[in-house]
Structure formats: C-alpha cells, structure tokens
CSV table of C-alpha atoms and ligand atoms in Angstrom, one decimal:
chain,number,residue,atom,x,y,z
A,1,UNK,CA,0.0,0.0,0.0
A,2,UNK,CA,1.6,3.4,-1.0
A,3,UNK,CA,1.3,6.2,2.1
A,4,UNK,CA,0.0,8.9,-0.2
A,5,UNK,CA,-2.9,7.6,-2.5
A,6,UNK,CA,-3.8,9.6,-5.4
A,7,UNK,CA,-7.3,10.8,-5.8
A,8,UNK,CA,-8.1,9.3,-9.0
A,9,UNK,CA,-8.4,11.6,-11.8
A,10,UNK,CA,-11.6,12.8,-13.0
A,11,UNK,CA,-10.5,11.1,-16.7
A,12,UNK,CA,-10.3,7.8,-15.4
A,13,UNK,CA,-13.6,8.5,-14.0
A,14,UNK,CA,-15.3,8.7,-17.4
A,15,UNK,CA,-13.4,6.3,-19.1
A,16,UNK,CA,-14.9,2.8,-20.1
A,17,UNK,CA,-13.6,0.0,-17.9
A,18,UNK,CA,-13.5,-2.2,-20.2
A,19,UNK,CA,-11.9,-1.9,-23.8
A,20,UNK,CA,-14.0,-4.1,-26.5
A,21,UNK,CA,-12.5,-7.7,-26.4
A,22,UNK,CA,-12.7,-11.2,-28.1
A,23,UNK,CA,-14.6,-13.5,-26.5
A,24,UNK,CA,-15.4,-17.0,-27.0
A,25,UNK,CA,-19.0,-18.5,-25.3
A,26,UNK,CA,-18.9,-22.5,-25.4
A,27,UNK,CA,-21.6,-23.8,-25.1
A,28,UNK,CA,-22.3,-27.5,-23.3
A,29,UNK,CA,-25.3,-29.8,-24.0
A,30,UNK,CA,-27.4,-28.7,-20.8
A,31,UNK,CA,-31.0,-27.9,-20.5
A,32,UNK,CA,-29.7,-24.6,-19.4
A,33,UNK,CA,-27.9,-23.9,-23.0
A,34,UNK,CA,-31.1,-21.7,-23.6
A,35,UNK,CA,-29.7,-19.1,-21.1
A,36,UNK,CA,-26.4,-19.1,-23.0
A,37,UNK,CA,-28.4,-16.9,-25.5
A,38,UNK,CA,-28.8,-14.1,-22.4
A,39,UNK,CA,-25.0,-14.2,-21.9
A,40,UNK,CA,-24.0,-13.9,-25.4
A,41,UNK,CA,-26.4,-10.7,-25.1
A,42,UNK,CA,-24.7,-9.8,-22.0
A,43,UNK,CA,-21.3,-9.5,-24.1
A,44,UNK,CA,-22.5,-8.3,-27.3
A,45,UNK,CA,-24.4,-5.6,-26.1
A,46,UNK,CA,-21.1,-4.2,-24.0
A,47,UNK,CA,-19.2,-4.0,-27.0
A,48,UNK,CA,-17.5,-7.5,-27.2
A,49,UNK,CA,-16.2,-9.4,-30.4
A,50,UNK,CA,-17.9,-12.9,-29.5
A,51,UNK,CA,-17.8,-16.3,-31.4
A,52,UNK,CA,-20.3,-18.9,-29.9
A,53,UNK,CA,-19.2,-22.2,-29.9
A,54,UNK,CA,-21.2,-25.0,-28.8
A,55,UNK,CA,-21.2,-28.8,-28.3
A,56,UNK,CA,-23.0,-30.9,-31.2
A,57,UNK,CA,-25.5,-31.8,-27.8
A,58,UNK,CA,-25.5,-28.2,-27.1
A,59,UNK,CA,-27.5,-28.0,-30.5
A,60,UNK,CA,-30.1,-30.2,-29.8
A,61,UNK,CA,-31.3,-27.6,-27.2
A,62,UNK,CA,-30.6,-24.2,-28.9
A,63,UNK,CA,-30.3,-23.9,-32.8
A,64,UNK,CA,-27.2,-22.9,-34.5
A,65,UNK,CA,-28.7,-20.1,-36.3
A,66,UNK,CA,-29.7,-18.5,-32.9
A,67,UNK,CA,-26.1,-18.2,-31.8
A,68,UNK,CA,-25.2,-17.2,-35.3
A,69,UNK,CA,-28.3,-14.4,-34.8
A,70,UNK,CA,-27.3,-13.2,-31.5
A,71,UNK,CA,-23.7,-13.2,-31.6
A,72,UNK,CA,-23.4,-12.2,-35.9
A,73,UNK,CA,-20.8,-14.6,-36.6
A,74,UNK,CA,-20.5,-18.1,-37.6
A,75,UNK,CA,-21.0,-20.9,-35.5
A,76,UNK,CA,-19.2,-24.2,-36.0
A,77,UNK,CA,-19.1,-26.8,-34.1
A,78,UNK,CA,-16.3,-29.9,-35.7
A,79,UNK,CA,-12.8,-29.0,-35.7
A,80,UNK,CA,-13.5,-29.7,-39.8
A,81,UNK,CA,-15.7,-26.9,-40.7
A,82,UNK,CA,-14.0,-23.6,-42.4
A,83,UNK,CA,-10.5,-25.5,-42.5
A,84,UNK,CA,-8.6,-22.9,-44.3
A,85,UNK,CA,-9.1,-20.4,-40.9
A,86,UNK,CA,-7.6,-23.1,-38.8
A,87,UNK,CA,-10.2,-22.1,-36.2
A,88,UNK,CA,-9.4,-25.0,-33.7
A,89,UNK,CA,-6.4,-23.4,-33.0
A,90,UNK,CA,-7.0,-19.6,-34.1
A,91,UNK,CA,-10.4,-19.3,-31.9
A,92,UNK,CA,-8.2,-20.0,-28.2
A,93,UNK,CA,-5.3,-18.4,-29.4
A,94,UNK,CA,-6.7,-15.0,-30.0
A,95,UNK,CA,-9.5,-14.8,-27.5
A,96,UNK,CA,-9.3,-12.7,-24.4
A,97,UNK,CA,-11.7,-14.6,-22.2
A,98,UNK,CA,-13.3,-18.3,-23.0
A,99,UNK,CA,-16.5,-18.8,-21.1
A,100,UNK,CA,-18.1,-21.9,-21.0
A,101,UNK,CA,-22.0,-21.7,-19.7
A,102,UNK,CA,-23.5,-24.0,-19.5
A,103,UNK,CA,-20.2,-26.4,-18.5
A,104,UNK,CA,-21.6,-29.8,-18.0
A,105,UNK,CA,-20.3,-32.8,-16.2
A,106,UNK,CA,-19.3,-34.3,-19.7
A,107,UNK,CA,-17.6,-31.4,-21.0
A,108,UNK,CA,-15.4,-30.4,-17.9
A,109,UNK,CA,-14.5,-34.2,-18.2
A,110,UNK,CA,-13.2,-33.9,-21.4
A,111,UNK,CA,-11.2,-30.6,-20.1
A,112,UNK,CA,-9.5,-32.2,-17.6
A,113,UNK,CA,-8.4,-35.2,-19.8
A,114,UNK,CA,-7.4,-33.0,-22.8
A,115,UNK,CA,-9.5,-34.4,-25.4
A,116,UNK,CA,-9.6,-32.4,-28.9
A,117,UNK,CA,-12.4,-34.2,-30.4
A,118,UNK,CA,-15.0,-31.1,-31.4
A,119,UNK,CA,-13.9,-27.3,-32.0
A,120,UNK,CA,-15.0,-26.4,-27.9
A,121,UNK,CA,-12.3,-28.7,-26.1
A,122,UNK,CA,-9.8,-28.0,-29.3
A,123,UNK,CA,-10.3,-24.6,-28.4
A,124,UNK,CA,-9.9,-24.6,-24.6
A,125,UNK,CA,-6.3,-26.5,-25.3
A,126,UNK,CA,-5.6,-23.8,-27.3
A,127,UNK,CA,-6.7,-20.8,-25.0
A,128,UNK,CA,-4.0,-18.8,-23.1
A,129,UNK,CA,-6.3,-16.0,-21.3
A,130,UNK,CA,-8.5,-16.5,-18.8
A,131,UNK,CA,-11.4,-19.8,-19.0
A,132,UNK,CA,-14.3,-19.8,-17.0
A,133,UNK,CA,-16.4,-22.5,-16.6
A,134,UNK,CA,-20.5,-22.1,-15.2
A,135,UNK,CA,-21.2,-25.5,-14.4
A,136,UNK,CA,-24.4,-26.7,-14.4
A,137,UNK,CA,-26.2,-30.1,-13.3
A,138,UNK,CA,-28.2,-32.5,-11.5
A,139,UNK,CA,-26.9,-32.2,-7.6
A,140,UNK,CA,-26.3,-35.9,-7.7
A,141,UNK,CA,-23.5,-35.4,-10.6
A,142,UNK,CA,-22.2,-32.0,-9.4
A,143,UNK,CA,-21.6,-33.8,-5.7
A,144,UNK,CA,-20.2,-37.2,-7.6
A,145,UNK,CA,-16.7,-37.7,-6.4
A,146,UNK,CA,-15.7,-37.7,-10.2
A,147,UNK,CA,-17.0,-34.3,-10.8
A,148,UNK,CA,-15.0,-32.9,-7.4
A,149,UNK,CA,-12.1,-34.4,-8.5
A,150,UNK,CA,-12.6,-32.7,-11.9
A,151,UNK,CA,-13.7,-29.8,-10.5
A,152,UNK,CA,-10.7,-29.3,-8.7
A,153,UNK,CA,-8.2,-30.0,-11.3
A,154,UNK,CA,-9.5,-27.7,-13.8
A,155,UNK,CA,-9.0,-25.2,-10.7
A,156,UNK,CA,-5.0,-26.4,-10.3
A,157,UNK,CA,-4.8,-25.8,-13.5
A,158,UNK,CA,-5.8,-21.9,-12.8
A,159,UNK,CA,-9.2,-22.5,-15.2
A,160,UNK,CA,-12.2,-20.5,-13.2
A,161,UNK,CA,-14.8,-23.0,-12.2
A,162,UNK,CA,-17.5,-21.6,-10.5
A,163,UNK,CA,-19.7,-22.1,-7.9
A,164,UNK,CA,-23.3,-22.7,-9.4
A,165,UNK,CA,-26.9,-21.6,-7.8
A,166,UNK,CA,-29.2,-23.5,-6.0
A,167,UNK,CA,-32.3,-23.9,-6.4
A,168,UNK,CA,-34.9,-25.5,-9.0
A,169,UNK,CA,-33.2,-27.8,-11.3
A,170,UNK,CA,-34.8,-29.3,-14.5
A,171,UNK,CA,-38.1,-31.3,-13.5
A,172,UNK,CA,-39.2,-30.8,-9.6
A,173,UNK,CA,-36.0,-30.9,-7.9
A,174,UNK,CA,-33.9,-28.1,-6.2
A,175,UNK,CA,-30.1,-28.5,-4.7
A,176,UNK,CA,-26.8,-27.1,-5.8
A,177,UNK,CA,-25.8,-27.1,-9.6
A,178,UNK,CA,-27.7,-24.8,-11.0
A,179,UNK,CA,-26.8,-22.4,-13.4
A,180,UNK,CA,-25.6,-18.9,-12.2
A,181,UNK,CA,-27.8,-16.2,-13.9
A,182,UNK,CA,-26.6,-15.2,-17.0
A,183,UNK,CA,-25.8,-11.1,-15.8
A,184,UNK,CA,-24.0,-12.6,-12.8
A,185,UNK,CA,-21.5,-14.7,-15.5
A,186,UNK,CA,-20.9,-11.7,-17.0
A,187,UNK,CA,-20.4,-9.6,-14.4
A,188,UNK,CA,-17.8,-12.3,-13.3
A,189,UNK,CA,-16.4,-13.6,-16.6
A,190,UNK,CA,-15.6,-9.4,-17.5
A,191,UNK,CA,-14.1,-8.8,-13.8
A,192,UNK,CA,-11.1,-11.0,-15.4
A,193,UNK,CA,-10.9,-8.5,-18.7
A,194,UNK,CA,-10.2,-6.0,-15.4
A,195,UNK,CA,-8.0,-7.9,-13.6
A,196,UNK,CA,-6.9,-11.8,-14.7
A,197,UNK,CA,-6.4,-12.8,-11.0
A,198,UNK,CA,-9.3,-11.5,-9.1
A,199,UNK,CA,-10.6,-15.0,-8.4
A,200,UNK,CA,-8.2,-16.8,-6.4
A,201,UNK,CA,-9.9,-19.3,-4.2
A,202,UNK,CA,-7.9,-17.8,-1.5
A,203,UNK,CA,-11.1,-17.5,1.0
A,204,UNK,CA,-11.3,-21.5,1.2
A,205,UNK,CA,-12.7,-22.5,4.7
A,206,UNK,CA,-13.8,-18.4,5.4
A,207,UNK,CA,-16.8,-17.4,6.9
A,208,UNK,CA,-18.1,-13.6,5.5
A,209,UNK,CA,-20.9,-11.5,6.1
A,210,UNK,CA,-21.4,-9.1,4.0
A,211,UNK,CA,-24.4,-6.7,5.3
A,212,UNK,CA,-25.7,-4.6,1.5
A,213,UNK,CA,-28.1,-2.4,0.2
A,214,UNK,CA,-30.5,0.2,2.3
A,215,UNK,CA,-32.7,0.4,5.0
A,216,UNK,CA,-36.3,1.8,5.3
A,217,UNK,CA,-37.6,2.8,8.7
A,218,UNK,CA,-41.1,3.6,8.4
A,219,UNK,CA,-43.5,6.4,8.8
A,220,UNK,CA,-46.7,4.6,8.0
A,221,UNK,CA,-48.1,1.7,6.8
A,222,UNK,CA,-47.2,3.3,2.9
A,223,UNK,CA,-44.2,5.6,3.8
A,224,UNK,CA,-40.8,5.1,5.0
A,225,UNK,CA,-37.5,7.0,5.2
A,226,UNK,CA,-35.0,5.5,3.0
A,227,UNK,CA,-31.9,6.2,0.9
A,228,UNK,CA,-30.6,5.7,-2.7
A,229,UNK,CA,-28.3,2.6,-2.1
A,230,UNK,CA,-28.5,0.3,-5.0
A,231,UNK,CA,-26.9,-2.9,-3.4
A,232,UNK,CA,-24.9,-3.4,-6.3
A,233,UNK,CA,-21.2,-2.7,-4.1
A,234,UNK,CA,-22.5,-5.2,-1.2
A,235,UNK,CA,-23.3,-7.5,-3.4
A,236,UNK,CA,-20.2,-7.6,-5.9
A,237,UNK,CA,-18.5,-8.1,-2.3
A,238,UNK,CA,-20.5,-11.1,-1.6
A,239,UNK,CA,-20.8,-12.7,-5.1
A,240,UNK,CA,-17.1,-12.6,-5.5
A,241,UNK,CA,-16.0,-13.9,-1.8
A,242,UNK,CA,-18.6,-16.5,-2.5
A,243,UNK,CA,-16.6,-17.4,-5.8
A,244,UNK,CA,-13.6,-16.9,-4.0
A,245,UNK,CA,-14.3,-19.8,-1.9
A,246,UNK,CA,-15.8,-18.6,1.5
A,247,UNK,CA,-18.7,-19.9,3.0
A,248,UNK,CA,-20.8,-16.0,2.7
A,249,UNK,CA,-23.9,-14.8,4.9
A,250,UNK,CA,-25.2,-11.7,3.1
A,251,UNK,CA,-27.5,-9.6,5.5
A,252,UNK,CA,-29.5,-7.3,2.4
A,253,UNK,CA,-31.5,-4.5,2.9
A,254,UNK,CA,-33.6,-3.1,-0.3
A,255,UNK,CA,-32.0,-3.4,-3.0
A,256,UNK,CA,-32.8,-2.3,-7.0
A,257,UNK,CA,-34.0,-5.4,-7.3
A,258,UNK,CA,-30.6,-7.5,-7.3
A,259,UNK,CA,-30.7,-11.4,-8.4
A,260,UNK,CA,-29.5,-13.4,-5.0
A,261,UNK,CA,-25.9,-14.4,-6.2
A,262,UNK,CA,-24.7,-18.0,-6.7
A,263,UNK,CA,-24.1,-19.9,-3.5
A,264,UNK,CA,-24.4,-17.7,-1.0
A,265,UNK,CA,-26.8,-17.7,2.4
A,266,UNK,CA,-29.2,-14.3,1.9
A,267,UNK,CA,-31.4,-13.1,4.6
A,268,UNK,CA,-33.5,-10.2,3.4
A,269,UNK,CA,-34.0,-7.0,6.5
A,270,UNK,CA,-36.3,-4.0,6.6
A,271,UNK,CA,-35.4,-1.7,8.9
A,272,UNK,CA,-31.7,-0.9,10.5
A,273,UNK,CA,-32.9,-2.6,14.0
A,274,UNK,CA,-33.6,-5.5,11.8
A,275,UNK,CA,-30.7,-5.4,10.6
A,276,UNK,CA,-28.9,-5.3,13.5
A,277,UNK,CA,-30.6,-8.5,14.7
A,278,UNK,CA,-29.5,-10.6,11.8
A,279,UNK,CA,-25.7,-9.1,11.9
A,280,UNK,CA,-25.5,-9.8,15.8
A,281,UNK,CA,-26.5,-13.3,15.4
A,282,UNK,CA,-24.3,-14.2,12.4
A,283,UNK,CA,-21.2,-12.1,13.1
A,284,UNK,CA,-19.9,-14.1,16.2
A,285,UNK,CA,-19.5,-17.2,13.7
A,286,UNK,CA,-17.6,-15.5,11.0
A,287,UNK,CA,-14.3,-14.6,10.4
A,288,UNK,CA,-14.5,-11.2,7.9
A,289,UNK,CA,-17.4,-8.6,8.5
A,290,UNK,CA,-17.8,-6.5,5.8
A,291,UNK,CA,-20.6,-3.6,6.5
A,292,UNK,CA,-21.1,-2.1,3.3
A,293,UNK,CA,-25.0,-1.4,3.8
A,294,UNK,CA,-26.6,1.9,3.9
A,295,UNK,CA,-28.2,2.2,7.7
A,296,UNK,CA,-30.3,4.8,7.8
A,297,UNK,CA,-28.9,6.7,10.8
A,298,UNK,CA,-32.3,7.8,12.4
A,299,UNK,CA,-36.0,6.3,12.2
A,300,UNK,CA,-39.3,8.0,13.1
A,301,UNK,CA,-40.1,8.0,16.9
A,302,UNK,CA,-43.3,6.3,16.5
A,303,UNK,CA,-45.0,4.3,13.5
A,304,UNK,CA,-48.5,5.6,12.6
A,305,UNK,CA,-51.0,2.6,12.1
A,306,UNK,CA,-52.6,4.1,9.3
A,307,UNK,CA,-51.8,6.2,6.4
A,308,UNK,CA,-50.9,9.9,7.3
A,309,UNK,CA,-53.9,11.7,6.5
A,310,UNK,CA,-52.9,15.2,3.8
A,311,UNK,CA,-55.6,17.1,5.8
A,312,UNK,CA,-56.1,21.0,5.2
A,313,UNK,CA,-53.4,22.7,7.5
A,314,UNK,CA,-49.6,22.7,7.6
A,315,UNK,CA,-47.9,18.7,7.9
A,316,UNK,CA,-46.8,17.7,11.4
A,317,UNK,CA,-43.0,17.2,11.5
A,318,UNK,CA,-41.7,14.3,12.4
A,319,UNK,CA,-40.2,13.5,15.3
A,320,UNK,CA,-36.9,11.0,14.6
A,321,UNK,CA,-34.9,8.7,17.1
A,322,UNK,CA,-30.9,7.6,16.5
A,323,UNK,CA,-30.8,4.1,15.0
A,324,UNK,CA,-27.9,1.8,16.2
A,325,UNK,CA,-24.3,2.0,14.9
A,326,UNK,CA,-24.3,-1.6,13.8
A,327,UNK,CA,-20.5,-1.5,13.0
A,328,UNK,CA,-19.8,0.6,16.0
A,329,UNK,CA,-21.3,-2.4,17.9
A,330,UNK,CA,-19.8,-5.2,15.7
A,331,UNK,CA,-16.6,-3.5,17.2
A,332,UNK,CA,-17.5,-3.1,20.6
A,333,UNK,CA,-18.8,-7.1,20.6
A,334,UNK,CA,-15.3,-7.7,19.6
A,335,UNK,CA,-13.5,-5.8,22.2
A,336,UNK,CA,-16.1,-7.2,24.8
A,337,UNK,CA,-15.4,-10.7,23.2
A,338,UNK,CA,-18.7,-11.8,22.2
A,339,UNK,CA,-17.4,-12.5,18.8
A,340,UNK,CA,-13.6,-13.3,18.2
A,341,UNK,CA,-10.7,-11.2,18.1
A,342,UNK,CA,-9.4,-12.7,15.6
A,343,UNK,CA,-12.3,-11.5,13.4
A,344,UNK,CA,-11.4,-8.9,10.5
A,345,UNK,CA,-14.0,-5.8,10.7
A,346,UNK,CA,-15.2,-3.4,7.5
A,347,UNK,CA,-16.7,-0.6,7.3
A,348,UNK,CA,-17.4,1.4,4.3
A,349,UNK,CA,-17.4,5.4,4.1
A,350,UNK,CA,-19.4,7.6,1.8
A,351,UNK,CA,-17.8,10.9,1.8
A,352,UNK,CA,-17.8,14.7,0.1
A,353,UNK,CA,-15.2,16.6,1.5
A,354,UNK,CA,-16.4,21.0,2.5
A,355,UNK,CA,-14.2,23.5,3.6
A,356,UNK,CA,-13.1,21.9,7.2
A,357,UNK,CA,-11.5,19.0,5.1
A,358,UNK,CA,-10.9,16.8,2.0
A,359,UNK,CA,-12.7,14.0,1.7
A,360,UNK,CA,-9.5,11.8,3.0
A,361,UNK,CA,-9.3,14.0,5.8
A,362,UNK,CA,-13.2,13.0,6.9
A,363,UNK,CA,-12.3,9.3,6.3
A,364,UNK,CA,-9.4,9.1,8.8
A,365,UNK,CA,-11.2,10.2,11.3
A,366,UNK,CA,-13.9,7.7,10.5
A,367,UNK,CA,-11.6,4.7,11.0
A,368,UNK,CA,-10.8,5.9,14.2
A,369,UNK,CA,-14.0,6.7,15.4
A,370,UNK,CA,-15.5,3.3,14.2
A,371,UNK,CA,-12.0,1.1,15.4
A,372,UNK,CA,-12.8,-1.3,12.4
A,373,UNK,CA,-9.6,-3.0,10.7
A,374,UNK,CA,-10.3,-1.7,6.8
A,375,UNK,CA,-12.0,1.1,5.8
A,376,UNK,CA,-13.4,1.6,1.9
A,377,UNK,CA,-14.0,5.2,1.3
A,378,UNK,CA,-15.7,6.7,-1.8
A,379,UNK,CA,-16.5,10.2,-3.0
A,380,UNK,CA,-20.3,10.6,-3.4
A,381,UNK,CA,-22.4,13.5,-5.2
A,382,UNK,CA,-22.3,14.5,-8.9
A,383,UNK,CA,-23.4,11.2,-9.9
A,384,UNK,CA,-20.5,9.0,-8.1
A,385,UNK,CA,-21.1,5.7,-5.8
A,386,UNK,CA,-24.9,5.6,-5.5
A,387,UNK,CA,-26.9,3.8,-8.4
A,388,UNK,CA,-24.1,3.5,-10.6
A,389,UNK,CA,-22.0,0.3,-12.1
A,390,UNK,CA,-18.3,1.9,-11.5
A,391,UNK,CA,-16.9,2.8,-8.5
A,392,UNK,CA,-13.0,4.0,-7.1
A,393,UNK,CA,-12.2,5.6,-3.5
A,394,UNK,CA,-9.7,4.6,-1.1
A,395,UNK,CA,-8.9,2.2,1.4
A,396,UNK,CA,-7.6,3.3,4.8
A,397,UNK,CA,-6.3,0.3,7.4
A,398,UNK,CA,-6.2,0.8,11.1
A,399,UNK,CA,-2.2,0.2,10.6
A,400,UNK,CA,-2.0,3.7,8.8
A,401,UNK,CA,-1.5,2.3,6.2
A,402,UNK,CA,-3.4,4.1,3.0
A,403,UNK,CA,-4.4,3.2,-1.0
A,404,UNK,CA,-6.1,4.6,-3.8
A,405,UNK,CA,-8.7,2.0,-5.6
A,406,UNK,CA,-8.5,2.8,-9.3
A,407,UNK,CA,-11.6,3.7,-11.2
A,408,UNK,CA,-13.5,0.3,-12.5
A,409,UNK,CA,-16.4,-1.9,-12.2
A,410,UNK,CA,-18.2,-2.4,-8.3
A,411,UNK,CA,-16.9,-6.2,-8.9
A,412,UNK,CA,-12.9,-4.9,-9.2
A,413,UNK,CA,-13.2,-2.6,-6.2
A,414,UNK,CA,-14.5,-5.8,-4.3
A,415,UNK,CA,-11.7,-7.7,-5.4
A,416,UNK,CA,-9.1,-5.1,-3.8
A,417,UNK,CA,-11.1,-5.2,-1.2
A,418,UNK,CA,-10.9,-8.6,-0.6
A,419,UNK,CA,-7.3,-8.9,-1.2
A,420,UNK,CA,-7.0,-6.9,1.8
A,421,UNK,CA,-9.6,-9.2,3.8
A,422,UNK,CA,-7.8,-12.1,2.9
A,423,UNK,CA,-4.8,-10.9,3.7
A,424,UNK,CA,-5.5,-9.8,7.5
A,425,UNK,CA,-7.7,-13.0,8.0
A,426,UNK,CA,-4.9,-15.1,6.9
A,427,UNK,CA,-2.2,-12.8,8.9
A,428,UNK,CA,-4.6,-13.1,12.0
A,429,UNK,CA,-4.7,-17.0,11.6
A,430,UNK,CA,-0.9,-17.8,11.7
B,1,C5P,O1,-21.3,6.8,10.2
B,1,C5P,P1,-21.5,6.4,8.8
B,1,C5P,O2,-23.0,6.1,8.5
B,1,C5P,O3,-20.9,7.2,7.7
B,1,C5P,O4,-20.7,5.0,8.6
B,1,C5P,C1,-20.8,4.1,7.5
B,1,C5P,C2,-20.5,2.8,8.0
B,1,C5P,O5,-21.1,2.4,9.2
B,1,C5P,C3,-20.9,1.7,6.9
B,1,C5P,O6,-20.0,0.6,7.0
B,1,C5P,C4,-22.3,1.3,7.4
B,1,C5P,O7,-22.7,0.0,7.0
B,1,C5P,C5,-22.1,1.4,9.0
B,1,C5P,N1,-23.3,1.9,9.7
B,1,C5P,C6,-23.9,1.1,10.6
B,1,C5P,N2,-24.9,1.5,11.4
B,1,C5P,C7,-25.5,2.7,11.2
B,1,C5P,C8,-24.9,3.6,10.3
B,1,C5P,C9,-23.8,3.1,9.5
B,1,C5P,O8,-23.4,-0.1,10.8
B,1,C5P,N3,-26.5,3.1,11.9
C-alpha cells in the first residue's frame, strides 16, 4: 500500500472500464444452454467481439442459427468446418476470455483429460487468457466424487470454475448445480478483462458477512425513510467472496432489485434494528465482517398505524430517534469478546469533503471513530457511488497504512477489497 494515494483523476472517471475484447462463449449440452443466448447478449451488447461455440449436444437444445443471430458470426461446431481459418487453434489463441455456460459434467471431463475431439475442447487447449467455466447439473452429478475431483483440477490448473446456484433444477428438484444467472456470469467472466487474477480461491474455509443495500424505517403503513443505495457494491463483495471460496452470509436490505448471487446464504431485513438482529447473530461465527450497507442513521419516533392523512393545514413534522451503529457495535462485541478477536471488521465510508476537510481528511477520522480494521472510502455527489456500475475511492487500514482503488467496475473494487480481507484473515490465523 503506498502512504500517499492519489485521488483518482476525473479522466479515469469517465473512461470505459473495459476496452471491446474477443470472446469465445462454449456452449455445453445442458438444458440450461437456452440461457447461453442471455450471456452472449450480456457481451455483445457491452461492446465485445464474440464467437459462440457449442457442443454438437448443445445443438439439440438451442439452434445454431440462434447463436449465429445473437452473436453475428459463424458458428461451427467440428474441428473440420472452415478448414482454411484453422479455427481449432486460431479461436483459443486470439481470444481474451473463454467462457463456457452451460459447463456440464461431460464437457469439464473432457477438459480435464485434454481431449480435442470437437472445435469447444480444441479450443480450450488452445486458450492462453482466462477460462471460465459455469457449471451446471443435477446435484447428484455435481456432488459425484468424479466431478469434485474434476472440478478441482481444472482449478489447479488456474481455469475458473465456478460455484453454481441452487435452487430449481430441470423437472421438480432443487439442490446445488444450478446455473448462475446469466448477468452474474458476466459480471464475473468481465471482472477477469479488469483484472486476470481476481478469483483466487484464497477464501477456502472463510466465513463472510457481507451486510448490502439500504434500510427503510417507516413512517406509516405506505411511507418510509430511505436512501438511494442500490446494493450493487455489497453484493459484488458477496458474489465474489462467494466465488472466492468462502462460506458467505449476506445480510441485504432493499436493493434495485438484485438477483440473489450464486451460493451464497441471503437473509433479506427492513429496517436498520432488523438489521442489527440478523448481523449480531451471524457475526460471532464468522471470520470477515464487511458492512457495506446503507443504515439509515435515524428512524421515526413512532409508526402511525394508518396512512398519514394530507388534511387541510400545515404537515406535522416528524419527530426521529438515532438508529444503532451496527458497525460501532460489531466492534465493541469484539472488544467485549462476544465475537472473536481474531475476526477482521469493514466498514465502508461515503464521503464529500467541505471547507473543514478533504474527503480523505473526513475518512481518517472515521476509521478511528469506528475502530474497524479496513475502511473503503468513496467520494459521493455529482453522480458517483450511488446507483451507478463503476466505483474508485480509497482504502484506509487501522495500521495507517493508505491506497487509492482505481476507477472500475463495483466487482474490481470488491476484489481489492478482498485482497485486503484475505490478507489480514490469513495474517490473523498464523
Ligand atoms: O457513520 P456512517 O454512516 O458514515 O458509517 C458508515 C459505515 O457504518 C458503513 O459501513 C455502514 O454500514 C455502517 N453503519 C452502521 N450502522 C449505522 C450507520 C452506519 O453499521 N446506523
């Protein structure tokens, strides 16, 4: 960490975060090939150069001419068709990200033993950037002890394999092996165009609670006091650690309607004493807290029953009581040892800076009022932080220690975050 970060410059700021790349979609013979036409969206309408490339399975669920529709290119599936380009080798060689969704069982077997039998496994031999693979299955075959082992090879082998959803599977059944939503594949599969090694699985064995989004403390049965928190930061946090391999808790408040991400525990608050329930009772079993939730800091004294009436005269103000300092308390439980020392604390800082003092200056005295370990600052106001897809700020530590996080998406600002988390949880278990 430098001692002197750079506020980042208001060019980055506007800049895309992602130049157009070439991207290569396989595509495996699963019933969820049909959401493989979402992704290729996903890509195509950010800019990207994408060639779909499906199993001859793959086909029997989604035609080719909808890939060719969807991505505008051709769409080939032996490693015999359009000889002259020598695609089974070109296709890997030039991409910038191979994302396979749906992977099935079949297909990641055929990875891991290196087969070259159809223009897909030719291509991942051939592939030098990053590979991702969204598996997707029965729970049976994802838990078989052949799959694990496959799993985890393909993951020695630095290829991306990640975790899948649960829920409903094909038929009546729910368990683990579904397939991720499609945005949340993206939103993963282009955090590597960002940064190639922001998916470690360095949070193995970690326990996270990530508490996102905003409260609402309300007025009347229709009315509440709220704030403009999207989620979207929180829950890049907890998608990622949950891809990063720890076992994640995410404590969400409203959101803009966010799609619960892939293997992760979510229970869903109101208010900030709510809130405060469901972080009290988790946060004594996990190991990394990290409170990037909007709690409203005051609630109406009293609750009306029914609806405010407009009446004639002037509107009654309203009377407002302090809500709890959640993360205040978090460190106070820690210091009273109700949950362990050991455990590495969060807090997140929306900031503008005025005439007393920069926006820095605001934030270090933040981190010392809170006494958590890490603190994420961002400049808010004229259209930064809230709502938005791209993010930067700063991130102070309690050692003094002080960087700047470069302009990008919410999902690479949650990897340096993390990178930090995993760092003082791994520092705090040695
Ligand atoms: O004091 P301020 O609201 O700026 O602090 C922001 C940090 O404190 C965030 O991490 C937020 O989640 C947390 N917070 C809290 N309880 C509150 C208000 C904020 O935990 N009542």
């Amino acid at each position: 960490m430098s001692a002197s970060p750079q506020a980042p410059s208001a060019q980055a700021q506007s800049a895309p975060a992602v130049p157009h790349k070439r991207i290569v979609v396989g595509v495996a013979g699963g019933i969820a090939a049909y959401k493989a036409c979402t992704l290729v969206r996903y890509f195509t309408e950010a800019g990207h150069h994408v060639r779909v490339v499906p199993t001859e399975s793959a086909l029997e669920f989604v035609g080719k001419a909808t890939f060719e529709a969807l991505s505008g290119n051709p769409v080939h599936t032996g490693v015999f068709s359009d000889v002259p380009q020598v695609p089974h080798v070109r296709l890997g060689q030039d991409a910038d990200l191979v994302v396979v969704a749906p992977a099935t069982a079949d297909l990641m077997a055929r990875a891991v033993s290196g087969r070259a039998d159809d223009l897909l496994t030719a291509t991942l031999l051939t592939a030098r950037c990053p590979v991702v693979f969204a598996p997707a299955m029965h729970t049976e075959m994802w838990e078989h002890p052949a799959t694990v082992a496959n799993v985890a090879t393909l993951r020695s082998r630095g290829t991306i394999v990640l975790e899948p959803a649960s829920g409903r599977l094909t038929g009546k059944d729910t368990g683990a092996g579904r397939l991720p939503d499609p945005d949340e594949i993206g939103l993963l599969a282009t955090l590597l165009l960002e940064r190639a090694d922001a998916m470690p699985r360095d949070l193995e064995g970690v326990r996270v609670l990530v508490s996102a989004g905003g409260t609402r403390e309300p007025l009347d049965p229709v009315r509440f006091l709220g704030n403009r928190s999207s989620g979207k930061q929180g829950y890049a946090l907890a998608r990622l650690a949950a891809q990063r391999g720890a076992d994640v808790v995410l404590v969400s408040g409203y959101t803009t309607g966010l799609a619960e991400p892939a293997g992760v525990d979510v229970v869903h608050v109101k208010t900030a004493e709510d809130m405060q329930s469901a972080v009290t009772k988790h946060a004594p079993q996990c190991d990394a807290i990290v409170m990037a939730a909007a709690v409203a800091d005051f609630r109406p004294t009293t609750t009306v029953a029914s609806k405010i009436k407009k009446g004639s005269g002037e509107p009654d103000s309203v009377a407002l009581t302090k809500n709890p300092d959640i993360l205040a308390g978090i460190v106070e439980s820690r210091r009273a040892g109700r949950i362990p020392a050991s455990s590495v604390v969060v807090g997140f800082a929306a900031e503008t800076g005025d005439a007393q003092g920069d926006v820095l200056t605001y934030a270090r005295a933040k981190l010392e009022r809170k006494g958590c370990d890490l603190l994420v600052v961002n400049a808010v106001g004229e259209g930064k932080a809230f709502e938005v897809d791209h993010n930067d700020g700063w991130l102070l530590a309690a050692d003094g220690s002080e960087s700047a996080l470069e302009h990008g998406s919410k999902s690479l600002m949650a990897s340096r975050v993390l990178d930090a988390v995993a760092r003082l949880v791994h520092s705090g278990r040695e």
